[in-house]
Amino acid sequence: MATHDLDMENKKTNPKKKQGKSLTKRITGWLHLWLGLVSGIIVLTVTLSGTVFVFCDEIVDLCAGSAKYVQAPAHAKKMTPEELLVKFHEQVPDRKAFYFDTYREADRTFRVASATKPPKDKNAEKVEKPKGKGRGPRGIFAYHYLDPYTGKVMGSTKSYEFFYVVAHIHAQLLAGKFGKTVVGVASIIFFIQLIGGLILWWPKKWNKTTRTTAFKIKSGTKWRRKNYDFHNVFGFYSLLPAVFITITGLIMAYKVLTDLTQVTFGGVPDAHKIAEKYDPVYDPDKKALAFTDFIDRSFKEIPQAQQVRMSVPRKDSATVYNVVAAKFIGLKSIIDGKSKEVNKYTGDEINYPKEVVMHEVIEHMNFDLHVGYWGGMFGKIFTFVIGIICTSLPVTGFLIWWGRRNKSGKKGKEIKHIHQHRKESHHEQLV
């Protein structure tokens, strides 16, 4: 008994130094937990919608199905884009085309991107249109596929509208400026979470055991431990690309970062205002070139191009057409080609200042880096996988917290039960 008391006294006076977490890790762990709980749903929504968007072009083509192709008649000549647009509006009068895609291959259909027209207001002529309000309701987007030899609509898909909604969920949760602010704040928190996760992941000492724990998922464990390993190991492997994707997203979300990026890499923040000064002056007496002239010129200038996209001007006073010629043109992607602004009277490319051209290059490059278009199919698959992991992090993190919470509660009940049992036993001995 005396020996036991002496041992207890020695433990009190000379306690063994506990190998616990450092203050930095305790603070980081607290922040990692509560920032994750606060922003988890937003981060989950943003990462999931961004991940879905990666393969938008492939899904759009898949939804089109057989409407993408037509049996090309022998020696037949394709109708002009103007004629095909007239045919389109005759068959689908409730929609307004805003660009079209035409293809080099004889068996590819003519694709029209359009939106439903806003409902007509009977009192529209009596009420003055507010300045700076644009066209009003944008309508619902869709792709229609026309036989280029007859003008018949072969099919349509609203996958365009679906990905438009997905993109706006990703950028602003369909809540306008307020939603954009919420997404921006959640993205900053996610960036902090990634750095905090690295600090928590980093072992105190590097040895064989810690290396195995840090880099591998242990087999034969229960789901809680498996979930913990998924969160830590996959979180580490996806860290650098996730940080990169988050930074490129923040550049698009915050104007101050957008402008800083432009200035740093040789662009200019107010490029669109500068570009307007170089647009040709509208002349009602001049006749615009036919769409076919721009298409033929584009296919000649870019031999590898298989597709040309042209904007359909909203009004006659527009003097600039956007023309894209490339091997492939998707919703937001251009593969092996070029986008340019051209004079509708001469067909010549507008000679914008170097900093204005760089603005567009930087803007498109940042977008391509963000969504995985930088490396073709490999870049898309890589970004998709990183997106899946990032989407899972709030879920696995929540399950870790929930499991520990329930475990702590269970232990507390067990301890309380033991104390109650001891109290009852002691009472029985006294009686």
XYZ file of C-alpha atoms in Angstrom:
431
model
C 0.000 0.000 0.000
C 2.844 2.368 0.944
C 4.682 1.457 -2.249
C 1.567 2.184 -4.275
C 1.174 5.572 -2.564
C 4.844 6.352 -3.258
C 4.427 5.448 -6.912
C 1.364 7.660 -7.162
C 3.246 10.523 -5.527
C 6.140 10.146 -7.979
C 3.694 10.273 -10.895
C 2.244 13.517 -9.558
C 5.591 15.201 -8.894
C 7.377 13.844 -11.989
C 4.689 13.375 -14.630
C 5.698 11.785 -17.875
C 5.617 14.301 -20.761
C 2.553 13.554 -22.830
C 3.100 13.300 -26.557
C 0.033 15.381 -27.373
C -0.821 17.764 -30.211
C 0.985 21.071 -30.416
C -0.837 24.352 -29.878
C -0.645 25.048 -33.621
C -2.350 21.764 -34.459
C -4.997 22.252 -31.770
C -5.895 25.713 -33.094
C -5.764 24.478 -36.702
C -7.943 21.502 -35.803
C -10.547 23.728 -34.164
C -10.634 26.060 -37.186
C -10.667 23.130 -39.606
C -13.670 21.647 -37.837
C -15.866 24.704 -37.448
C -15.021 26.355 -40.757
C -15.825 23.031 -42.398
C -19.176 22.728 -40.620
C -20.120 26.320 -41.507
C -19.170 26.134 -45.198
C -19.648 22.406 -45.872
C -22.949 22.527 -47.751
C -21.828 25.463 -49.925
C -18.472 23.848 -50.729
C -20.221 20.563 -51.535
C -22.644 22.333 -53.913
C -19.920 24.368 -55.628
C -17.486 21.482 -56.103
C -20.167 19.047 -57.281
C -21.589 21.482 -59.851
C -18.084 22.319 -61.077
C -17.245 18.623 -61.394
C -20.397 17.964 -63.439
C -19.554 20.853 -65.787
C -16.167 19.370 -66.762
C -17.712 16.951 -69.287
C -20.437 19.313 -70.517
C -19.390 19.077 -74.187
C -19.411 15.291 -74.227
C -22.816 15.177 -72.516
C -24.291 17.767 -74.898
C -23.171 15.685 -77.898
C -24.478 12.519 -76.256
C -27.884 14.115 -75.681
C -28.049 15.160 -79.352
C -27.763 11.540 -80.442
C -28.453 10.839 -84.107
C -29.610 14.431 -84.707
C -25.939 15.404 -85.168
C -25.811 13.588 -88.501
C -27.772 13.425 -91.727
C -27.521 11.367 -94.890
C -25.760 13.720 -97.329
C -27.349 13.642 -100.816
C -24.993 13.087 -103.742
C -23.805 16.321 -105.369
C -26.173 18.364 -103.180
C -25.158 21.815 -101.961
C -25.713 23.015 -98.434
C -28.114 25.871 -97.858
C -26.615 29.166 -96.704
C -26.650 30.020 -92.976
C -29.091 32.862 -93.682
C -31.505 30.453 -95.397
C -31.143 27.895 -92.616
C -31.809 30.523 -89.930
C -34.990 31.540 -91.760
C -36.068 27.878 -91.852
C -35.256 27.555 -88.148
C -37.394 30.532 -87.135
C -40.258 29.289 -89.344
C -40.302 25.928 -87.556
C -39.512 27.250 -84.073
C -41.093 30.734 -84.025
C -40.973 31.103 -80.245
C -37.168 31.109 -80.142
C -34.407 33.570 -81.079
C -31.065 32.317 -82.448
C -27.909 33.898 -81.047
C -25.206 31.764 -82.685
C -24.831 28.806 -85.013
C -22.289 26.049 -85.711
C -21.526 24.754 -89.165
C -19.209 21.863 -90.011
C -16.781 20.930 -92.742
C -18.125 17.366 -92.962
C -20.957 16.867 -95.437
C -22.983 14.667 -93.080
C -22.986 16.983 -90.047
C -26.142 18.926 -89.258
C -26.317 22.689 -88.819
C -26.564 23.534 -85.086
C -28.406 26.594 -83.801
C -28.119 27.941 -80.256
C -31.262 29.815 -79.253
C -33.300 31.153 -76.352
C -37.048 31.466 -75.878
C -38.310 34.943 -76.621
C -39.470 37.002 -73.618
C -43.259 37.379 -73.415
C -44.572 40.416 -75.271
C -45.857 43.241 -73.133
C -49.007 44.831 -74.566
C -48.087 48.118 -72.924
C -44.449 47.992 -74.096
C -44.934 50.886 -76.529
C -46.504 53.100 -73.878
C -43.765 52.581 -71.285
C -40.270 53.897 -71.851
C -37.637 51.169 -71.588
C -35.326 51.699 -68.596
C -31.759 52.463 -69.560
C -29.108 49.802 -68.983
C -31.616 47.002 -68.464
C -30.539 44.878 -71.452
C -32.984 42.568 -73.228
C -34.973 41.502 -70.209
C -35.635 37.777 -69.507
C -33.026 35.616 -71.201
C -35.382 32.713 -71.867
C -34.441 29.037 -71.881
C -31.420 27.931 -73.922
C -31.445 24.986 -76.329
C -29.638 23.493 -79.307
C -31.529 22.626 -82.488
C -30.031 20.504 -85.272
C -31.077 21.244 -88.864
C -30.563 19.270 -92.040
C -28.150 21.585 -93.937
C -29.669 20.507 -97.294
C -33.381 20.947 -96.523
C -33.508 23.125 -93.395
C -35.653 20.600 -91.524
C -35.174 20.459 -87.738
C -33.829 16.976 -87.014
C -33.842 17.231 -83.228
C -33.126 19.399 -80.220
C -31.714 19.227 -76.711
C -32.007 21.434 -73.629
C -28.688 20.171 -72.291
C -27.432 23.699 -73.033
C -29.911 25.070 -70.484
C -28.950 22.374 -67.975
C -25.267 23.318 -68.064
C -26.107 27.014 -68.039
C -27.907 26.389 -64.733
C -25.068 24.182 -63.447
C -22.522 26.920 -64.247
C -24.579 29.529 -62.390
C -25.031 27.226 -59.409
C -21.261 26.870 -59.371
C -20.622 30.610 -59.638
C -23.457 32.149 -57.627
C -25.880 29.456 -56.368
C -28.537 31.009 -58.675
C -28.739 33.888 -56.189
C -27.181 36.769 -58.142
C -24.630 39.052 -56.469
C -25.446 37.740 -52.996
C -24.866 34.159 -54.130
C -21.607 35.165 -55.800
C -20.442 36.684 -52.502
C -21.398 33.525 -50.593
C -19.516 31.328 -53.084
C -16.499 33.626 -52.916
C -16.382 33.475 -49.111
C -16.879 29.683 -49.153
C -14.029 29.376 -51.666
C -11.709 31.374 -49.409
C -12.694 29.147 -46.481
C -12.055 26.061 -48.622
C -8.593 27.409 -49.470
C -7.887 27.868 -45.734
C -9.253 24.369 -45.122
C -6.819 22.876 -47.636
C -3.821 24.546 -45.956
C -5.156 23.594 -42.505
C -5.649 20.017 -43.678
C -1.989 19.824 -44.710
C -0.910 21.035 -41.248
C -3.109 18.424 -39.542
C -1.965 15.698 -41.936
C 1.749 16.382 -41.401
C 3.155 13.759 -38.959
C 5.079 14.933 -35.891
C 7.804 12.401 -36.685
C 8.555 10.670 -39.965
C 9.024 6.925 -39.664
C 7.758 3.781 -41.357
C 4.486 3.788 -39.405
C 3.659 7.458 -40.029
C 4.544 7.162 -43.705
C 2.191 4.219 -44.090
C -0.586 6.076 -42.254
C -0.047 9.304 -44.200
C 0.130 7.860 -47.708
C -1.906 4.665 -47.634
C -5.420 3.589 -46.734
C -5.230 0.791 -44.194
C -7.094 -2.350 -45.236
C -9.267 -4.473 -42.986
C -10.479 -1.588 -40.843
C -13.958 -0.486 -39.804
C -15.843 2.132 -41.820
C -14.973 4.962 -39.415
C -11.251 4.380 -39.785
C -11.686 3.833 -43.526
C -13.539 7.150 -43.796
C -10.800 8.875 -41.763
C -8.120 7.492 -44.113
C -10.103 8.547 -47.198
C -10.353 12.101 -45.859
C -6.651 12.378 -44.966
C -4.941 10.414 -47.733
C -7.065 11.528 -50.700
C -7.128 15.042 -49.271
C -3.322 15.110 -49.363
C -3.009 13.687 -52.879
C -5.495 16.233 -54.259
C -4.062 19.193 -52.308
C -1.935 20.953 -54.951
C -4.405 20.700 -57.869
C -7.285 21.606 -55.507
C -5.399 24.729 -54.370
C -4.712 25.616 -58.019
C -8.362 25.160 -59.038
C -9.493 27.225 -56.034
C -7.101 30.073 -56.878
C -8.221 30.207 -60.528
C -11.832 30.228 -59.298
C -11.121 33.104 -56.905
C -9.535 35.040 -59.777
C -12.834 34.813 -61.655
C -14.924 35.544 -58.567
C -13.194 38.725 -57.374
C -12.635 41.668 -59.707
C -9.617 42.860 -57.749
C -7.917 39.490 -58.395
C -9.067 39.481 -62.020
C -7.576 42.922 -62.605
C -4.356 42.031 -60.772
C -3.943 38.905 -62.910
C -4.541 40.894 -66.097
C -1.986 43.569 -65.185
C 0.577 40.968 -64.047
C 0.492 39.033 -67.323
C 0.258 41.952 -69.749
C -3.483 42.428 -70.089
C -5.685 45.376 -69.192
C -8.707 45.389 -66.816
C -11.075 47.543 -68.928
C -10.402 45.739 -72.213
C -14.038 45.716 -73.369
C -14.376 49.496 -73.107
C -11.129 49.976 -75.037
C -12.232 47.460 -77.695
C -15.447 49.395 -78.403
C -13.368 52.326 -79.693
C -11.990 50.106 -82.470
C -15.357 48.777 -83.668
C -16.419 49.898 -87.178
C -19.001 52.675 -87.386
C -22.481 51.571 -88.412
C -23.428 52.654 -91.918
C -26.998 51.768 -93.056
C -25.954 52.254 -96.679
C -23.270 49.578 -96.485
C -24.142 45.932 -96.967
C -22.707 43.286 -94.643
C -20.936 40.280 -96.112
C -22.809 36.982 -96.156
C -22.146 34.498 -93.370
C -20.803 32.070 -95.976
C -17.975 34.496 -96.804
C -16.758 34.408 -93.204
C -17.125 30.624 -92.995
C -15.209 29.919 -96.225
C -12.446 32.315 -95.205
C -12.165 30.699 -91.760
C -11.860 27.171 -93.151
C -9.105 28.368 -95.521
C -7.186 30.259 -92.831
C -7.303 27.319 -90.383
C -6.912 24.070 -92.389
C -7.359 21.827 -89.329
C -10.689 23.451 -88.479
C -13.714 21.157 -88.688
C -16.227 23.573 -87.181
C -17.017 27.284 -87.438
C -19.190 29.193 -84.987
C -20.653 32.605 -85.742
C -22.633 34.955 -83.580
C -26.014 36.130 -84.831
C -26.232 39.899 -84.175
C -29.175 41.024 -82.062
C -29.684 44.156 -84.147
C -28.669 45.536 -87.551
C -26.536 48.276 -85.978
C -24.011 45.696 -84.727
C -20.875 45.969 -86.853
C -18.727 43.198 -85.372
C -19.178 39.432 -85.675
C -17.543 36.904 -83.400
C -16.136 34.057 -85.504
C -14.549 30.914 -84.061
C -12.879 28.282 -86.217
C -11.376 25.178 -84.642
C -11.071 21.436 -84.713
C -13.726 21.347 -81.997
C -15.843 24.064 -80.351
C -17.826 23.299 -77.218
C -19.908 25.364 -74.834
C -16.820 27.142 -73.515
C -13.940 25.250 -75.089
C -11.918 25.741 -78.259
C -9.574 22.962 -79.378
C -6.866 23.693 -81.942
C -8.357 26.872 -83.369
C -8.941 30.584 -82.948
C -11.611 33.064 -81.885
C -11.678 36.512 -83.445
C -13.785 39.631 -83.899
C -14.317 40.644 -87.534
C -15.639 43.659 -89.445
C -19.015 42.666 -90.906
C -18.497 44.915 -93.945
C -15.006 43.732 -94.962
C -14.510 40.408 -93.179
C -11.198 41.623 -91.784
C -10.188 40.883 -88.207
C -10.409 43.917 -85.920
C -6.898 45.108 -85.068
C -7.183 45.562 -81.313
C -4.255 46.773 -79.174
C -1.937 44.099 -77.789
C -3.176 44.511 -74.195
C -6.792 43.964 -75.300
C -5.829 40.751 -77.118
C -3.861 39.612 -74.059
C -6.918 40.251 -71.884
C -8.871 37.635 -73.843
C -5.943 35.194 -73.865
C -5.498 35.461 -70.078
C -9.228 35.215 -69.413
C -9.619 32.065 -71.529
C -6.439 30.504 -70.154
C -7.576 31.004 -66.551
C -10.945 29.437 -67.383
C -9.301 26.474 -69.148
C -7.036 25.888 -66.150
C -10.028 26.038 -63.798
C -12.218 23.513 -65.626
C -9.526 21.168 -66.976
C -9.523 22.164 -70.643
C -5.737 22.703 -70.522
C -4.833 19.092 -71.323
C -7.496 17.677 -73.614
C -9.209 14.529 -72.378
C -6.436 13.868 -69.843
C -6.939 17.322 -68.326
C -10.686 16.766 -68.089
C -10.358 13.341 -66.444
C -7.728 14.648 -64.028
C -9.870 17.648 -63.056
C -12.967 15.457 -62.755
C -11.197 13.101 -60.324
C -9.906 16.042 -58.255
C -13.445 17.450 -58.268
C -14.878 14.168 -56.972
C -12.318 14.111 -54.145
C -12.992 17.767 -53.249
C -16.725 17.058 -53.259
C -16.181 14.138 -50.874
C -14.056 16.103 -48.360
C -16.981 17.941 -46.670
C -18.862 14.624 -46.441
C -16.003 12.547 -45.019
C -15.036 15.418 -42.702
C -18.590 15.635 -41.358
C -18.695 11.864 -40.804
C -15.440 12.050 -38.830
C -16.912 14.768 -36.581
C -20.241 12.955 -36.222
C -18.550 9.668 -35.388
C -16.370 11.249 -32.705
C -19.344 13.134 -31.303
C -21.406 9.967 -30.951
C -18.405 8.055 -29.605
C -17.808 10.729 -26.948
C -21.471 10.676 -26.007
C -21.423 6.894 -25.726
C -18.309 6.959 -23.532
C -19.887 9.631 -21.338
C -22.965 7.471 -20.804
C -20.797 4.441 -19.958
C -18.787 6.422 -17.388
C -21.976 7.813 -15.878
C -23.399 4.297 -15.669
C -20.237 3.011 -13.907
C -20.332 5.845 -11.362
C -24.034 5.190 -10.697
C -23.350 1.460 -10.234
C -20.500 2.173 -7.775
C -22.691 4.595 -5.834
C -25.472 2.015 -5.532
C -23.008 -0.698 -4.440
C -21.525 1.593 -1.796
C -25.005 2.396 -0.505
C -25.858 -1.302 -0.256
C -22.673 -1.983 1.815
C -23.598 0.774 4.292
C -27.082 -0.660 4.729
